[in-house]
mmCIF file of N, CA and C in Angstrom:
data_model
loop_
_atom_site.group_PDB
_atom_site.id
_atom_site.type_symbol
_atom_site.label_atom_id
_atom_site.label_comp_id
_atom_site.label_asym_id
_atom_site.label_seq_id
_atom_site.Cartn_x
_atom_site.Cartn_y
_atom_site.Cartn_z
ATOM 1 N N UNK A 1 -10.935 -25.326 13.192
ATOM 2 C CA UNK A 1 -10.805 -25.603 11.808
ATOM 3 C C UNK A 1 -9.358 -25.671 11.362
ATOM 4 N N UNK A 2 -9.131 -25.764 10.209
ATOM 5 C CA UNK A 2 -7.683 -26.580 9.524
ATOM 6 C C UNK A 2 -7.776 -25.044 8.861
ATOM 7 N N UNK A 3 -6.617 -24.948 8.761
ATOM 8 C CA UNK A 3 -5.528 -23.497 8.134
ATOM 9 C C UNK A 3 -5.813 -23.763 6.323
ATOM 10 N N UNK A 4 -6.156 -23.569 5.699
ATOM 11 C CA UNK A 4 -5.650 -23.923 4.056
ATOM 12 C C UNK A 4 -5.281 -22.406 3.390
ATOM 13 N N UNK A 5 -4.111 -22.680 2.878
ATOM 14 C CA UNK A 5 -3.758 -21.532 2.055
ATOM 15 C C UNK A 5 -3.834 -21.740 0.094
ATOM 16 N N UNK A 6 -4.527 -20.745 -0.661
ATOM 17 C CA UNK A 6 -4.449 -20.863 -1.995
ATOM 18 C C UNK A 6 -3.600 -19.460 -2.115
ATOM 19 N N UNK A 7 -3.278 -20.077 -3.573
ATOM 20 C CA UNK A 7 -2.549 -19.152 -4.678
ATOM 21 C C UNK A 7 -3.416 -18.770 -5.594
ATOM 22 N N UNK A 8 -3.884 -17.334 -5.943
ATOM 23 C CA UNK A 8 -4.386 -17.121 -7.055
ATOM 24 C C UNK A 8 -4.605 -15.955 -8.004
ATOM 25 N N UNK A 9 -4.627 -16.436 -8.893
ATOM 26 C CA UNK A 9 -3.917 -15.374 -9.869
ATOM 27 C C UNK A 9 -5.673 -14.538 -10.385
ATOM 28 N N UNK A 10 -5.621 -13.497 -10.124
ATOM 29 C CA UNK A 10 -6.913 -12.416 -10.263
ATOM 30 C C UNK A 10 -7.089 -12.353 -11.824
ATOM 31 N N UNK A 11 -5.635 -12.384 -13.112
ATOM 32 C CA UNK A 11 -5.992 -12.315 -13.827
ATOM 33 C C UNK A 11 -6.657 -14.140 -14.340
ATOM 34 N N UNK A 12 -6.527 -14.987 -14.253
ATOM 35 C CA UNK A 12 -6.865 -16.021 -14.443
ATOM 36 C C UNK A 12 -8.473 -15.942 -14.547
ATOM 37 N N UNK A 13 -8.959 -16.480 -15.982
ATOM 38 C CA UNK A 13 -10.210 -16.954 -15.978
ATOM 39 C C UNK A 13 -10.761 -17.892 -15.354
ATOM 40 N N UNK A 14 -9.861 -18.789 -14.645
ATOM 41 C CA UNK A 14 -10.076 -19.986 -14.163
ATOM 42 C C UNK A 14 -10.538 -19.482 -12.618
ATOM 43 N N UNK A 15 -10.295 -18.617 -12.027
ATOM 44 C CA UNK A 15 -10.725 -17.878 -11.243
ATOM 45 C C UNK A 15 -12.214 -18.286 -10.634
ATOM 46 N N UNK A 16 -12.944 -17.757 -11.308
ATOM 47 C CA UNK A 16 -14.866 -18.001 -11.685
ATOM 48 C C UNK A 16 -14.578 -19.457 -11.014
ATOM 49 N N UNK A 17 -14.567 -20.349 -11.793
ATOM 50 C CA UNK A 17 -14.818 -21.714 -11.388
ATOM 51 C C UNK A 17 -14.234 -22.413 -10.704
ATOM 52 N N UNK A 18 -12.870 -21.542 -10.003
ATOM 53 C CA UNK A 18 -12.944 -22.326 -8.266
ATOM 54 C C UNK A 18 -13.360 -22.225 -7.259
ATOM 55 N N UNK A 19 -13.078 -23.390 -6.456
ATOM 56 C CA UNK A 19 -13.298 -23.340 -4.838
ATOM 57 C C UNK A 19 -13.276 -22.303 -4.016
ATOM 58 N N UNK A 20 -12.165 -21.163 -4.490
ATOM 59 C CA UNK A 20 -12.037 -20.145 -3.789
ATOM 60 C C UNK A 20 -12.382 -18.899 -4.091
ATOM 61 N N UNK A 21 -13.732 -18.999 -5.625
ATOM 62 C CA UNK A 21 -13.998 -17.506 -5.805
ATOM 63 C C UNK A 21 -14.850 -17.190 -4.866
ATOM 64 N N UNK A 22 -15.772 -18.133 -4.107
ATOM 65 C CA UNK A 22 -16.836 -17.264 -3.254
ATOM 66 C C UNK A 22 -16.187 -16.897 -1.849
ATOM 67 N N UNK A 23 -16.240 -15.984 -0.867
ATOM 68 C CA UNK A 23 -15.686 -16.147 0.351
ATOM 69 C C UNK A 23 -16.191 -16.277 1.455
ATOM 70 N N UNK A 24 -15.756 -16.999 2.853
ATOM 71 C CA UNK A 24 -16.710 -17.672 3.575
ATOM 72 C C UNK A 24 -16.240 -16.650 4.484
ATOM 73 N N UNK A 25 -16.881 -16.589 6.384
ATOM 74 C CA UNK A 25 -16.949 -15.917 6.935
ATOM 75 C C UNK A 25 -15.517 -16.168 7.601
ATOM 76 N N UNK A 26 -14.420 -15.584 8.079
ATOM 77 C CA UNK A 26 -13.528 -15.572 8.564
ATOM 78 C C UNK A 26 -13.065 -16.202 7.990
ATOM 79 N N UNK A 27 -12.772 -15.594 6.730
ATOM 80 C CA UNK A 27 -11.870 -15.970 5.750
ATOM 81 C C UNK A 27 -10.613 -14.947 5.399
ATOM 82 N N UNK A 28 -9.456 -14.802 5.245
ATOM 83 C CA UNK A 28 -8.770 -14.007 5.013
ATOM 84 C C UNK A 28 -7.985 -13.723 3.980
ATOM 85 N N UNK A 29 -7.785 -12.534 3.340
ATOM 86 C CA UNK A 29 -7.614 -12.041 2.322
ATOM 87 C C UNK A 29 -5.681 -11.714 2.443
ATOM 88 N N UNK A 30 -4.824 -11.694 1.809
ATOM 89 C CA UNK A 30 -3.363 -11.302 1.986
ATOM 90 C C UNK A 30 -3.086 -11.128 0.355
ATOM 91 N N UNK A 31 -2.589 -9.994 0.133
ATOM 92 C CA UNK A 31 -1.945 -9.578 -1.070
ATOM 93 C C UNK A 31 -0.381 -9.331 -0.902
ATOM 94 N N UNK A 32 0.339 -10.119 -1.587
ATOM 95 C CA UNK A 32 1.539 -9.487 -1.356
ATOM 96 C C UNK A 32 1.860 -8.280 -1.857
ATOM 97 N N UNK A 33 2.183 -7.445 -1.844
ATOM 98 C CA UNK A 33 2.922 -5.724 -2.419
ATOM 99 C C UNK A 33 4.110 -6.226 -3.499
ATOM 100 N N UNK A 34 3.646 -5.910 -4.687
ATOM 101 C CA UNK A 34 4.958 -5.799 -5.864
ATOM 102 C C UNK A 34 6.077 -4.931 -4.886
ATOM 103 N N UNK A 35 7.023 -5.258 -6.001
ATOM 104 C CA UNK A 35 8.296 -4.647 -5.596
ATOM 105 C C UNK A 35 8.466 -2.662 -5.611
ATOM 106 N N UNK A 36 7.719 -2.496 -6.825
ATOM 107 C CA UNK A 36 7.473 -0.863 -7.456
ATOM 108 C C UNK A 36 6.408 -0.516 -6.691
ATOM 109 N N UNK A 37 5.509 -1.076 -6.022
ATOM 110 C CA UNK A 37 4.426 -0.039 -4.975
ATOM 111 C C UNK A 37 5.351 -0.283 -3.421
ATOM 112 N N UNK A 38 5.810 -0.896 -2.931
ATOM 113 C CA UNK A 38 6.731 -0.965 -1.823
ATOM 114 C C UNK A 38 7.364 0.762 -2.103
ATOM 115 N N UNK A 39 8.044 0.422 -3.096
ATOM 116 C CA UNK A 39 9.175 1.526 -3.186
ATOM 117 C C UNK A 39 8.301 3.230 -3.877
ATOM 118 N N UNK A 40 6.676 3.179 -4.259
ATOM 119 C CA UNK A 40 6.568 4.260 -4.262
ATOM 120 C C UNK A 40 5.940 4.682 -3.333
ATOM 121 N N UNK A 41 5.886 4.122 -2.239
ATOM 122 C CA UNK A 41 5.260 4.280 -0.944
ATOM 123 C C UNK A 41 6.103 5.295 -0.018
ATOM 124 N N UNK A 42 7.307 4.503 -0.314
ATOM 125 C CA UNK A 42 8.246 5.197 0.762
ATOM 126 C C UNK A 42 9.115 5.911 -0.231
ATOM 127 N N UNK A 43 8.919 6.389 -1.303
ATOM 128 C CA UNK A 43 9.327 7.534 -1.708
ATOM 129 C C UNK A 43 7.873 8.755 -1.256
ATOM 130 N N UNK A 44 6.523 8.396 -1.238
ATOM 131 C CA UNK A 44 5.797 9.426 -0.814
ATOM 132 C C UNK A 44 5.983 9.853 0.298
ATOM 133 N N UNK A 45 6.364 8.918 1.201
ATOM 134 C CA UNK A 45 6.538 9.159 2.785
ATOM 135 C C UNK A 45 7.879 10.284 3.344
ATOM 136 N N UNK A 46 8.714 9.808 2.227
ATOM 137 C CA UNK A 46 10.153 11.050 2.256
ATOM 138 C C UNK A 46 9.977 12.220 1.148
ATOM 139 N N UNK A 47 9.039 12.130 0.318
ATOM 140 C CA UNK A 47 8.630 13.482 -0.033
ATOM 141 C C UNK A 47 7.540 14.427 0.927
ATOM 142 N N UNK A 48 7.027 13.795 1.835
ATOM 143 C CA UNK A 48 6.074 14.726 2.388
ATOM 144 C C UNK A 48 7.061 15.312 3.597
ATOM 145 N N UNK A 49 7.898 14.642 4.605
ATOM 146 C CA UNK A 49 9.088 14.854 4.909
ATOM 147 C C UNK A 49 9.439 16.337 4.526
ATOM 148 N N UNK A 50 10.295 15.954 3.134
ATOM 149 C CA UNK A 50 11.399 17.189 2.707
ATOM 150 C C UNK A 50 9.931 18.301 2.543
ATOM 151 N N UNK A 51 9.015 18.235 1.799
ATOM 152 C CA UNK A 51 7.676 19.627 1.983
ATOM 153 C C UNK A 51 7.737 19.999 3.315
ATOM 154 N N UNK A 52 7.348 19.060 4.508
ATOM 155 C CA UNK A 52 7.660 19.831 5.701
ATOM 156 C C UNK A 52 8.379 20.703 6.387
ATOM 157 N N UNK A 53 9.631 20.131 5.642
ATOM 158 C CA UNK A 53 11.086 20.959 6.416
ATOM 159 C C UNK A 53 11.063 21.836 5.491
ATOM 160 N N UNK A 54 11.119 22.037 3.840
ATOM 161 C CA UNK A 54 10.870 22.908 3.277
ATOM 162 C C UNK A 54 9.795 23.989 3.591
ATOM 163 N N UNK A 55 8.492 24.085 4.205
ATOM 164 C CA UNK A 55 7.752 24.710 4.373
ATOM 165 C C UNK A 55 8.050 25.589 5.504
ATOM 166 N N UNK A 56 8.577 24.708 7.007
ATOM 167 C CA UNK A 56 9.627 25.086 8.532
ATOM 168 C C UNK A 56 10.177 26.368 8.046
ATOM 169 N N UNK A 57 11.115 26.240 6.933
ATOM 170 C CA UNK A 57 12.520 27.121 6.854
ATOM 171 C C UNK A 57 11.566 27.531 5.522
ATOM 172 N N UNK A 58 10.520 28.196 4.927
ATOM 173 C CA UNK A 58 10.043 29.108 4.291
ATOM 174 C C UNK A 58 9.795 29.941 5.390
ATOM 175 N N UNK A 59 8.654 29.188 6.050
ATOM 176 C CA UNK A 59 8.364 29.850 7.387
ATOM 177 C C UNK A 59 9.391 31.138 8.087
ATOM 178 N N UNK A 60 10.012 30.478 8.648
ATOM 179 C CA UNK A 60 11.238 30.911 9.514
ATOM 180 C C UNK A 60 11.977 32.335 8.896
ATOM 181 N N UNK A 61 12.575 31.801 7.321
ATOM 182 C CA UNK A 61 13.093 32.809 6.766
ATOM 183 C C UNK A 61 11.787 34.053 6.691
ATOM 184 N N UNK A 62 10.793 33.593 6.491
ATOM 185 C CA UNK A 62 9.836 34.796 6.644
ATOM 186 C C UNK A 62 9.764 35.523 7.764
ATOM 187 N N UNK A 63 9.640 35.096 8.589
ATOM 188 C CA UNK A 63 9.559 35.908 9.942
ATOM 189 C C UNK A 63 10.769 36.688 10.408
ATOM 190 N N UNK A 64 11.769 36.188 10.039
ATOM 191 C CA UNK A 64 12.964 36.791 10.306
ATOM 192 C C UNK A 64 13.072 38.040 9.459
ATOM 193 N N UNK A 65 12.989 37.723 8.016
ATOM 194 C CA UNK A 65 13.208 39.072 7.466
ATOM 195 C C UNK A 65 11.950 40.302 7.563
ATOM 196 N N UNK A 66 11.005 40.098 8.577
ATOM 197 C CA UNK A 66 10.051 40.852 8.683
ATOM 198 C C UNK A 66 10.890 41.987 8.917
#
């Protein structure tokens, strides 16, 4: 089969009445990522990070001052 790519906008009413609201079998779906979920992604990923090492050296200092 032939490759076809659409553009389409979810808020669009026009949506409903195209070609591409129903979906066929091996059909594929791609969302691009805004710019602000990119970047709160990998701010979650370096906050769970610093909790870790923060939690390490709670740890640590605990045992030591036993």
């Amino acid at each position: 089969g032939r490759i076809k790519t659409y553009d389409v906008d979810l808020r669009s009413n026009n949506l409903f009445t195209s070609a591409v609201y129903y979906l066929q079998q091996n059909d594929i779906i791609y969302v691009a990522p805004n710019k602000a979920t990119s970047q709160s992604a990998s701010a979650n990923q370096n906050s769970g990070l610093f909790i870790s090492i923060a939690g390490v050296i709670i740890s640590i200092i605990t045992l030591i001052a036993r």
